[in-house]
Amino acid sequence: MGEEVTAQEFTGADRTHHREKIRRNLDVFARMLREAQFDTEDPLTGLELELNLIDDVGDPAMRNEEVLQAIADPSFVTELGRFNIELNLPPARLSEGGLATFESSLRTDLNTADARSSRVGAHLMMIGILPTLAEGHLSRSAITANPRYRLLSEQVLDARGEDITIDIAGRERLTTTADSIVPEAACTSVQFHIQTSPADFAAYWNASQAIAGVQLAVAANSPYLFGRELWRETRIPLFEQATDTRSNELKAQGVRPRVWFGERWITSVFDLFEENVRYFPALLPIVDDEDPLAVLDGGGVPSLAELRLHNGTVYRWNRPVYDIADGMPHLRVENRLLAAGPTVADTVANAAFYFGLTRALAESSRPVWSQMSFAAARENFQAAARDGVDAELFWPGAGKVRATDMILRTLLPLASQGLDAWGVPAADRDRYLGIIEQRCLTGVTGASWFVGKMNARDKMERFDALRATLLEYREAMHTNNPVHTWEG
């Protein structure tokens, strides 16, 4: 949601006006895709990182405003929960050492920020779901004091008409309810961005969808929620349920969820924005003063504010992004399905695997999505979220196989080719993809390491064991040694 909004109420007239305006946005966007000059030369990549905050004993620290004041760096911003912050790195070109730049920048920024936040009793954690979160931590008071978050929560609950139900069956079972969207704050992630031309966007988005399950399997890092061991990447079902605007009746009618994998391969970025407008009522029907058609006719670049804000409230795991930089419009695929961590090196290895594999598949003469049903990609995504590194996934030509075998035999060589095409230095390519390879060979991810440590502490009270394991995780996280090297 990166837009600033103010607290307000919306009338029926507001929603009618917004519907008319956003359809005008969509018409202008379609014309821009046909006529406008998009920024496509030497594409940039990007990385955003959401972080959790803990206190000295490992419990959530509800202090993000104090932490941000202490850090005093505009690259760090608020997130939904008071125990979350986000770091936005400057975009980089992979051909110019972008992967190593991301790692160096992340380490420097996080070490500096952690030292400063420690002064106010909080420490930064890279993990998908904070394992020490308890249901009592996620009351409405845990929402960051920013009008846009409270407004969004109100609109989701109003659209739903009843409290949100969380029901996740994994190794154990969790059933609870919430009167706000604050459980969404438990779902911190890392986002990778690939800038692309309008002509190439569909290929990059389809490739991103095709490998979503593979990404999750080898990078799962969220096995616990509210003291229960659930899915290896519990963020997936939690996020799907925490922002669900549908009652049970609407689900039964087949209404689409706002956290959405999608339902088809696309032929244009327009397909995704058009689906957003066609399927999803506006949660924030705020209307800008801009006339996008007049701006375009006058030789300017329309902001398309309504279309962009609406897009920010439809939570696709691979989201299309329209943005403007230096007066030029551009498009990005935002890959938002992974948890951060366990270390900076692991996070950048995940980025390298994504950037390389996506490019190789997007530029293939025989696209993988022409050989694989969309339903198979969606089933892979759910299976990987549930089972992590032990998942069995479908891949064309191989059938249903262990994800790790598929990665080692087929996908790592493709990712290597893709990084070569990006112009990534060979030493960086081999280092980061080597981390992915070793995770596959050892079967160790953040999730499997954490569960193994918890099993070794099975005589302890559950939350005491979670705190002890989280503090051990934090110590290893600061070494920047990849998780497959951590002592089992």
Coordinates of C-alpha atoms in Angstrom, one line a residue:
M1 CA 0.0 0.0 0.0
G2 CA 2.7 2.6 -0.3
E3 CA 0.3 5.5 -0.6
E4 CA -0.4 8.0 2.2
V5 CA -4.1 8.4 2.9
T6 CA -6.0 10.1 5.7
A7 CA -8.8 8.9 7.9
Q8 CA -12.2 9.3 6.3
E9 CA -15.5 7.8 5.6
F10 CA -16.8 6.9 2.0
T11 CA -20.2 7.5 0.7
G12 CA -22.0 5.8 -2.2
A13 CA -21.4 8.8 -4.3
D14 CA -17.6 8.5 -3.5
R15 CA -17.7 4.9 -4.8
T16 CA -19.6 5.8 -7.9
H17 CA -17.2 8.6 -8.7
H18 CA -14.2 6.3 -8.1
R19 CA -15.6 3.6 -10.3
E20 CA -15.9 6.1 -13.2
K21 CA -12.4 7.5 -12.6
I22 CA -10.6 4.2 -12.3
R23 CA -12.2 3.0 -15.6
R24 CA -10.9 6.1 -17.2
N25 CA -7.5 5.3 -15.7
L26 CA -7.7 1.8 -17.3
D27 CA -8.6 3.2 -20.7
V28 CA -5.6 5.6 -20.5
F29 CA -3.3 2.8 -19.4
A30 CA -4.3 0.7 -22.4
R31 CA -3.5 3.6 -24.7
M32 CA -0.2 4.2 -23.0
L33 CA 0.8 0.5 -23.6
R34 CA 0.1 1.0 -27.3
E35 CA 1.6 4.5 -27.7
A36 CA 3.8 5.7 -24.8
Q37 CA 7.6 5.3 -24.4
F38 CA 8.3 3.2 -21.3
D39 CA 11.7 3.1 -19.6
T40 CA 13.1 -0.2 -20.7
E41 CA 16.8 0.3 -21.4
D42 CA 19.2 -1.6 -19.1
P43 CA 16.4 -2.7 -16.6
L44 CA 16.8 -2.2 -12.9
T45 CA 16.1 -4.7 -10.2
G46 CA 15.0 -3.9 -6.7
L47 CA 14.7 -5.4 -3.2
E48 CA 12.5 -4.4 -0.2
L49 CA 12.8 -6.1 3.2
E50 CA 10.2 -6.3 6.0
L51 CA 11.6 -6.9 9.5
N52 CA 10.3 -7.9 12.9
L53 CA 11.2 -6.3 16.2
I54 CA 12.0 -8.2 19.3
D55 CA 13.0 -7.3 22.9
D56 CA 15.9 -8.7 24.8
V57 CA 14.1 -12.0 25.7
G58 CA 12.7 -12.6 22.2
D59 CA 9.2 -11.3 22.6
P60 CA 7.7 -8.8 20.1
A61 CA 8.7 -5.2 20.7
M62 CA 5.8 -2.9 19.9
R63 CA 8.1 0.1 19.3
N64 CA 8.4 0.8 15.6
E65 CA 8.0 4.6 16.0
E66 CA 10.7 4.8 18.6
V67 CA 12.9 2.5 16.5
L68 CA 12.5 4.6 13.4
Q69 CA 13.3 7.7 15.3
A70 CA 16.5 6.0 16.7
I71 CA 17.5 4.7 13.3
A72 CA 16.9 8.1 11.6
D73 CA 17.3 6.8 8.1
P74 CA 14.5 7.5 5.5
S75 CA 15.2 4.1 3.9
F76 CA 13.4 2.6 6.9
V77 CA 9.6 3.1 7.1
T78 CA 6.6 1.9 9.1
E79 CA 4.7 -1.3 8.3
L80 CA 1.2 -2.4 9.4
G81 CA 2.2 -3.7 12.9
R82 CA 4.0 -1.8 15.6
F83 CA 6.5 -4.7 15.7
N84 CA 7.4 -4.3 12.0
I85 CA 9.5 -1.9 9.9
E86 CA 10.5 -2.0 6.3
L87 CA 13.8 -1.3 4.5
N88 CA 13.8 -0.1 0.9
L89 CA 17.1 -0.4 -1.0
P90 CA 18.0 1.7 -4.0
P91 CA 17.4 -0.2 -7.3
A92 CA 20.5 -1.7 -8.9
R93 CA 21.6 -3.2 -12.2
L94 CA 22.7 -6.8 -12.0
S95 CA 25.3 -6.3 -14.7
E96 CA 27.0 -3.7 -12.4
G97 CA 27.4 -6.0 -9.5
G98 CA 23.9 -5.5 -8.2
L99 CA 23.6 -8.7 -6.2
A100 CA 26.8 -8.0 -4.2
T101 CA 25.6 -4.4 -3.9
F102 CA 22.4 -5.6 -2.4
E103 CA 24.2 -7.8 0.1
S104 CA 26.7 -5.1 1.1
S105 CA 24.0 -2.4 1.5
L106 CA 21.7 -4.8 3.5
R107 CA 24.5 -5.7 5.9
T108 CA 25.6 -2.1 6.4
D109 CA 22.1 -0.7 6.8
L110 CA 20.8 -3.5 9.1
N111 CA 23.9 -3.6 11.3
T112 CA 23.7 0.2 11.8
A113 CA 19.9 0.1 12.3
D114 CA 20.2 -2.8 14.8
A115 CA 22.8 -1.0 16.8
R116 CA 20.6 2.1 17.0
S117 CA 17.4 0.3 17.7
S118 CA 19.0 -1.6 20.5
R119 CA 19.3 1.7 22.4
V120 CA 15.5 1.7 22.7
G121 CA 15.3 -2.0 23.6
A122 CA 14.5 -3.5 20.2
H123 CA 16.4 -5.7 17.8
L124 CA 15.8 -6.4 14.1
M125 CA 14.8 -9.9 13.0
M126 CA 14.7 -11.4 9.5
I127 CA 12.1 -14.1 9.7
G128 CA 8.8 -14.6 8.0
I129 CA 6.6 -14.9 11.1
L130 CA 7.9 -14.0 14.5
P131 CA 7.6 -17.4 16.4
T132 CA 7.1 -15.7 19.8
L133 CA 3.9 -13.9 18.7
A134 CA 1.0 -14.8 20.8
E135 CA -2.7 -14.1 20.1
G136 CA -2.6 -11.4 22.8
H137 CA 0.0 -9.4 20.8
L138 CA -2.3 -8.9 17.9
S139 CA -5.1 -6.7 19.3
R140 CA -6.1 -3.5 17.4
S141 CA -3.6 -1.6 19.5
A142 CA -0.8 -3.4 17.6
I143 CA -1.7 -1.5 14.4
T144 CA 0.8 1.2 13.6
A145 CA -0.5 4.7 14.4
N146 CA -0.9 5.7 10.8
P147 CA -4.4 6.5 9.3
R148 CA -3.9 4.4 6.2
Y149 CA -3.5 1.2 8.2
R150 CA -6.5 1.8 10.4
L151 CA -8.6 2.9 7.4
L152 CA -7.6 -0.2 5.4
S153 CA -8.5 -2.5 8.4
E154 CA -11.9 -0.8 8.8
Q155 CA -12.7 -1.2 5.1
V156 CA -11.7 -4.9 5.0
L157 CA -13.9 -5.6 8.1
D158 CA -16.8 -3.5 6.7
A159 CA -16.6 -5.4 3.4
R160 CA -16.6 -8.7 5.2
G161 CA -19.4 -7.9 7.6
E162 CA -18.0 -10.1 10.4
D163 CA -14.8 -10.9 12.2
I164 CA -11.9 -12.6 10.4
T165 CA -11.5 -16.3 10.9
I166 CA -8.0 -17.8 10.9
D167 CA -8.1 -21.6 10.4
I168 CA -4.8 -23.3 9.5
A169 CA -4.3 -27.1 9.7
G170 CA -0.7 -28.1 9.5
R171 CA 1.4 -30.3 11.8
E172 CA -0.8 -28.8 14.5
R173 CA -4.1 -26.9 14.1
L174 CA -4.8 -23.2 14.7
T175 CA -8.3 -21.7 14.8
T176 CA -8.9 -18.2 16.0
T177 CA -10.7 -15.0 15.1
A178 CA -9.7 -11.3 14.8
D179 CA -11.6 -8.0 14.7
S180 CA -9.0 -6.3 12.5
I181 CA -6.5 -7.1 9.9
V182 CA -3.6 -7.0 12.4
P183 CA -2.8 -10.7 11.9
E184 CA -1.6 -9.7 8.4
A185 CA 1.2 -7.8 10.3
A186 CA 2.7 -11.2 11.3
C187 CA 3.4 -11.9 7.6
T188 CA 6.7 -10.1 6.9
S189 CA 8.3 -10.7 3.5
V190 CA 11.1 -9.8 1.1
Q191 CA 10.1 -8.4 -2.3
F192 CA 12.1 -8.6 -5.5
H193 CA 11.4 -6.3 -8.4
I194 CA 12.2 -6.8 -12.1
Q195 CA 11.8 -3.9 -14.4
T196 CA 10.5 -4.9 -17.8
S197 CA 9.1 -3.6 -21.1
P198 CA 5.4 -3.8 -21.9
A199 CA 6.1 -6.4 -24.5
D200 CA 8.1 -8.6 -22.2
F201 CA 6.0 -8.2 -19.0
A202 CA 3.7 -11.2 -19.6
A203 CA 6.6 -13.5 -20.0
Y204 CA 8.3 -12.4 -16.8
W205 CA 5.0 -12.6 -14.8
N206 CA 4.1 -16.0 -16.2
A207 CA 7.6 -17.2 -15.4
S208 CA 7.4 -15.8 -11.9
Q209 CA 4.1 -17.7 -11.4
A210 CA 5.5 -20.9 -12.8
I211 CA 8.4 -21.0 -10.3
A212 CA 6.5 -19.7 -7.2
G213 CA 6.3 -23.2 -5.7
V214 CA 10.0 -23.9 -6.3
Q215 CA 10.9 -20.6 -4.6
L216 CA 8.9 -21.4 -1.5
A217 CA 10.1 -24.9 -1.2
V218 CA 13.8 -23.9 -1.0
A219 CA 13.3 -20.8 1.1
A220 CA 10.5 -21.5 3.6
N221 CA 11.0 -19.7 6.9
S222 CA 7.7 -19.4 8.8
P223 CA 6.9 -22.6 10.5
Y224 CA 5.3 -21.3 13.8
L225 CA 2.3 -19.0 14.6
F226 CA 0.8 -18.4 18.0
G227 CA 3.0 -21.2 19.4
R228 CA 1.8 -23.9 17.0
E229 CA 3.8 -25.7 14.3
L230 CA 1.8 -25.2 11.1
W231 CA 3.0 -25.0 7.5
R232 CA 6.6 -24.6 6.6
E233 CA 5.6 -21.2 5.1
T234 CA 2.7 -20.3 7.3
R235 CA 2.7 -16.8 5.9
I236 CA 0.8 -18.0 2.8
P237 CA -2.4 -19.3 4.4
L238 CA -2.3 -16.6 7.1
F239 CA -2.0 -13.7 4.6
E240 CA -4.7 -15.3 2.5
Q241 CA -7.1 -15.4 5.4
A242 CA -6.1 -12.2 7.3
T243 CA -7.2 -9.8 4.5
D244 CA -10.1 -11.9 3.2
T245 CA -13.1 -9.6 2.5
R246 CA -15.4 -12.5 1.7
S247 CA -18.0 -14.1 4.0
N248 CA -18.5 -17.8 3.8
E249 CA -21.5 -17.2 1.5
L250 CA -19.4 -15.2 -1.0
K251 CA -16.7 -17.8 -0.9
A252 CA -19.3 -20.4 -1.8
Q253 CA -20.4 -18.2 -4.8
G254 CA -16.8 -18.3 -6.1
V255 CA -16.0 -14.6 -5.4
R256 CA -12.2 -14.2 -5.8
P257 CA -10.0 -13.5 -2.7
R258 CA -8.0 -10.3 -2.5
V259 CA -4.9 -12.3 -1.7
W260 CA -4.7 -14.1 -4.9
F261 CA -2.5 -16.4 -6.9
G262 CA -4.5 -15.8 -10.0
E263 CA -6.3 -18.2 -12.3
R264 CA -4.6 -18.0 -15.8
W265 CA -1.5 -17.2 -17.7
I266 CA -1.6 -13.7 -19.2
T267 CA -0.7 -12.1 -22.6
S268 CA -0.3 -8.5 -21.3
V269 CA 0.2 -6.5 -18.1
F270 CA -3.2 -5.0 -19.0
D271 CA -4.8 -8.3 -18.2
L272 CA -3.9 -8.0 -14.5
F273 CA -5.0 -4.4 -14.0
E274 CA -8.2 -5.1 -15.9
E275 CA -8.9 -8.1 -13.6
N276 CA -8.3 -5.9 -10.5
V277 CA -10.9 -3.4 -11.7
R278 CA -13.4 -6.1 -12.9
Y279 CA -13.3 -8.4 -9.9
F280 CA -12.5 -6.3 -6.8
P281 CA -14.5 -3.4 -5.3
A282 CA -12.3 -0.5 -4.1
L283 CA -11.3 -0.7 -0.5
L284 CA -10.1 2.9 -0.6
P285 CA -12.2 4.8 -3.2
I286 CA -10.1 8.0 -3.1
V287 CA -10.2 10.2 -6.2
D288 CA -7.3 12.3 -7.4
D289 CA -7.8 15.6 -9.2
E290 CA -5.7 14.6 -12.2
D291 CA -7.4 14.1 -15.6
P292 CA -5.2 11.3 -16.9
L293 CA -6.4 11.7 -20.5
A294 CA -5.7 15.4 -20.5
V295 CA -2.2 14.8 -19.1
L296 CA -1.5 12.2 -21.8
D297 CA -2.8 14.3 -24.6
G298 CA -0.7 17.2 -23.3
G299 CA 2.5 15.1 -23.6
G300 CA 2.8 14.3 -19.9
V301 CA 2.8 11.0 -17.9
P302 CA -0.4 10.3 -16.0
S303 CA 0.1 9.2 -12.4
L304 CA -3.0 6.9 -12.7
A305 CA -3.4 7.4 -8.9
E306 CA -6.6 5.5 -8.5
L307 CA -5.4 2.5 -10.5
R308 CA -2.2 2.3 -8.6
L309 CA -3.8 2.6 -5.1
H310 CA -6.4 0.0 -6.0
N311 CA -3.6 -2.3 -7.3
G312 CA -2.0 -1.9 -3.9
T313 CA -5.0 -3.4 -2.2
V314 CA -5.2 -6.6 -4.4
Y315 CA -2.5 -8.8 -3.0
R316 CA -1.2 -10.9 -5.8
W317 CA 1.9 -13.0 -4.9
N318 CA 3.4 -11.6 -8.1
R319 CA 2.1 -8.1 -8.4
P320 CA 2.2 -5.8 -11.5
V321 CA 3.6 -2.4 -10.8
Y322 CA 3.1 0.8 -12.8
D323 CA 5.4 3.6 -11.6
I324 CA 7.1 6.8 -12.7
A325 CA 10.7 7.7 -12.2
D326 CA 12.5 10.7 -13.6
G327 CA 9.4 11.6 -15.6
M328 CA 9.3 8.2 -17.4
P329 CA 6.7 5.5 -16.9
H330 CA 7.9 2.0 -16.2
L331 CA 6.6 -1.5 -15.4
R332 CA 7.8 -4.0 -12.8
V333 CA 7.0 -7.5 -11.6
E334 CA 7.0 -7.5 -7.8
N335 CA 7.7 -11.0 -6.5
R336 CA 6.4 -10.9 -2.9
L337 CA 5.9 -14.5 -1.8
L338 CA 9.1 -15.2 0.2
A339 CA 10.0 -14.6 3.8
A340 CA 13.2 -12.7 4.6
G341 CA 16.3 -14.3 6.0
P342 CA 17.5 -16.3 7.7
T343 CA 20.6 -14.2 6.8
V344 CA 21.4 -11.4 4.3
A345 CA 23.4 -14.0 2.3
D346 CA 20.4 -16.3 2.2
T347 CA 18.1 -13.4 1.2
V348 CA 20.3 -12.3 -1.7
A349 CA 20.8 -16.0 -2.8
N350 CA 17.0 -16.2 -3.0
A351 CA 17.0 -13.0 -5.1
A352 CA 19.7 -14.4 -7.4
F353 CA 17.8 -17.7 -7.9
Y354 CA 14.6 -15.7 -8.8
F355 CA 16.2 -13.2 -11.1
G356 CA 18.2 -15.8 -13.0
L357 CA 15.5 -18.4 -13.3
T358 CA 12.9 -15.9 -14.3
R359 CA 15.0 -14.5 -17.0
A360 CA 15.9 -17.9 -18.4
L361 CA 12.3 -19.0 -18.5
A362 CA 11.0 -15.7 -19.9
E363 CA 13.4 -15.8 -22.8
S364 CA 13.0 -19.5 -23.6
S365 CA 11.9 -20.4 -27.1
R366 CA 9.4 -22.8 -25.6
P367 CA 7.8 -21.2 -22.6
V368 CA 7.3 -23.4 -19.6
W369 CA 3.7 -22.0 -19.3
S370 CA 2.9 -23.5 -22.6
Q371 CA 3.7 -27.0 -21.2
M372 CA 2.2 -26.6 -17.7
S373 CA -1.4 -25.8 -16.6
F374 CA -2.0 -22.8 -14.4
A375 CA -3.7 -25.1 -11.9
A376 CA -0.4 -27.1 -11.6
A377 CA 1.5 -23.9 -10.8
R378 CA -1.1 -23.0 -8.2
E379 CA -1.0 -26.6 -6.7
N380 CA 2.8 -26.4 -6.6
F381 CA 2.6 -23.1 -4.7
Q382 CA 0.3 -24.5 -2.0
A383 CA 2.3 -27.8 -1.7
A384 CA 5.5 -25.9 -1.2
A385 CA 4.0 -23.6 1.4
R386 CA 2.8 -26.6 3.3
D387 CA 5.8 -28.9 3.0
G388 CA 8.7 -26.7 2.3
V389 CA 11.9 -28.4 1.3
D390 CA 10.2 -31.8 1.4
A391 CA 7.6 -30.8 -1.1
E392 CA 6.9 -32.8 -4.3
L393 CA 6.1 -30.6 -7.2
F394 CA 5.2 -30.9 -10.9
W395 CA 7.5 -29.8 -13.6
P396 CA 7.1 -30.4 -17.4
G397 CA 9.1 -33.3 -18.6
A398 CA 9.7 -34.6 -15.1
G399 CA 6.3 -35.1 -13.7
K400 CA 5.9 -34.9 -9.9
V401 CA 9.3 -35.0 -8.2
R402 CA 11.0 -33.7 -5.1
A403 CA 11.5 -30.0 -5.4
T404 CA 15.2 -30.3 -4.4
D405 CA 15.8 -32.9 -7.2
M406 CA 14.1 -30.6 -9.7
I407 CA 16.2 -27.6 -8.6
L408 CA 19.5 -29.5 -8.7
R409 CA 19.0 -31.2 -12.0
T410 CA 17.1 -28.7 -14.1
L411 CA 16.5 -25.3 -12.5
L412 CA 19.9 -24.3 -11.1
P413 CA 21.5 -24.6 -14.5
L414 CA 18.7 -22.5 -16.0
A415 CA 19.2 -19.9 -13.2
S416 CA 22.9 -19.8 -14.0
Q417 CA 22.2 -19.1 -17.6
G418 CA 19.8 -16.4 -16.7
L419 CA 22.3 -14.7 -14.4
D420 CA 24.8 -14.8 -17.3
A421 CA 22.3 -13.1 -19.5
W422 CA 21.9 -10.4 -16.9
G423 CA 25.6 -9.9 -16.9
V424 CA 26.2 -11.0 -13.3
P425 CA 29.9 -11.6 -12.5
A426 CA 30.7 -15.3 -12.4
A427 CA 32.0 -15.3 -8.9
D428 CA 28.7 -13.7 -7.6
R429 CA 26.6 -16.1 -9.7
D430 CA 28.4 -19.1 -8.3
R431 CA 28.4 -17.9 -4.7
Y432 CA 24.7 -17.2 -4.5
L433 CA 23.5 -20.2 -6.5
G434 CA 25.9 -22.3 -4.5
I435 CA 23.8 -21.4 -1.4
I436 CA 20.6 -22.6 -3.1
E437 CA 22.4 -25.8 -4.2
Q438 CA 23.6 -26.5 -0.6
R439 CA 20.1 -26.0 0.8
C440 CA 18.9 -28.6 -1.6
L441 CA 21.7 -31.1 -0.8
T442 CA 21.4 -30.7 3.0
G443 CA 17.6 -30.2 3.2
V444 CA 18.2 -27.2 5.5
T445 CA 16.1 -24.1 5.2
G446 CA 15.2 -21.5 7.9
A447 CA 12.0 -23.5 8.6
S448 CA 13.6 -26.9 8.8
W449 CA 16.4 -25.6 11.1
F450 CA 13.9 -23.9 13.4
V451 CA 11.7 -27.0 13.7
G452 CA 14.7 -29.2 14.3
K453 CA 15.9 -27.0 17.2
M454 CA 12.4 -26.9 18.6
N455 CA 12.2 -30.7 18.5
A456 CA 15.4 -30.8 20.5
R457 CA 13.8 -28.6 23.1
D458 CA 10.6 -30.6 23.3
K459 CA 10.8 -30.9 27.1
M460 CA 10.6 -27.2 27.5
E461 CA 7.4 -25.1 27.8
R462 CA 6.5 -24.2 24.2
F463 CA 7.0 -20.4 24.3
D464 CA 10.2 -20.8 26.4
A465 CA 11.5 -23.0 23.7
L466 CA 10.4 -20.6 21.0
R467 CA 12.2 -17.7 22.7
A468 CA 15.4 -19.7 23.2
T469 CA 15.4 -20.9 19.6
L470 CA 14.7 -17.4 18.3
L471 CA 17.6 -15.9 20.2
E472 CA 19.9 -18.7 18.9
Y473 CA 18.6 -17.9 15.4
R474 CA 19.3 -14.2 15.9
E475 CA 22.9 -15.0 16.9
A476 CA 23.5 -17.1 13.8
M477 CA 21.7 -14.5 11.6
H478 CA 24.3 -11.9 12.6
T479 CA 27.2 -14.1 11.4
N480 CA 25.8 -14.0 7.8
N481 CA 26.8 -17.6 7.4
P482 CA 24.0 -19.2 5.2
V483 CA 21.5 -21.3 7.2
H484 CA 22.7 -24.6 5.7
T485 CA 26.0 -24.1 7.6
W486 CA 24.3 -23.5 11.0
E487 CA 24.9 -26.2 13.5
G488 CA 21.9 -28.6 13.5

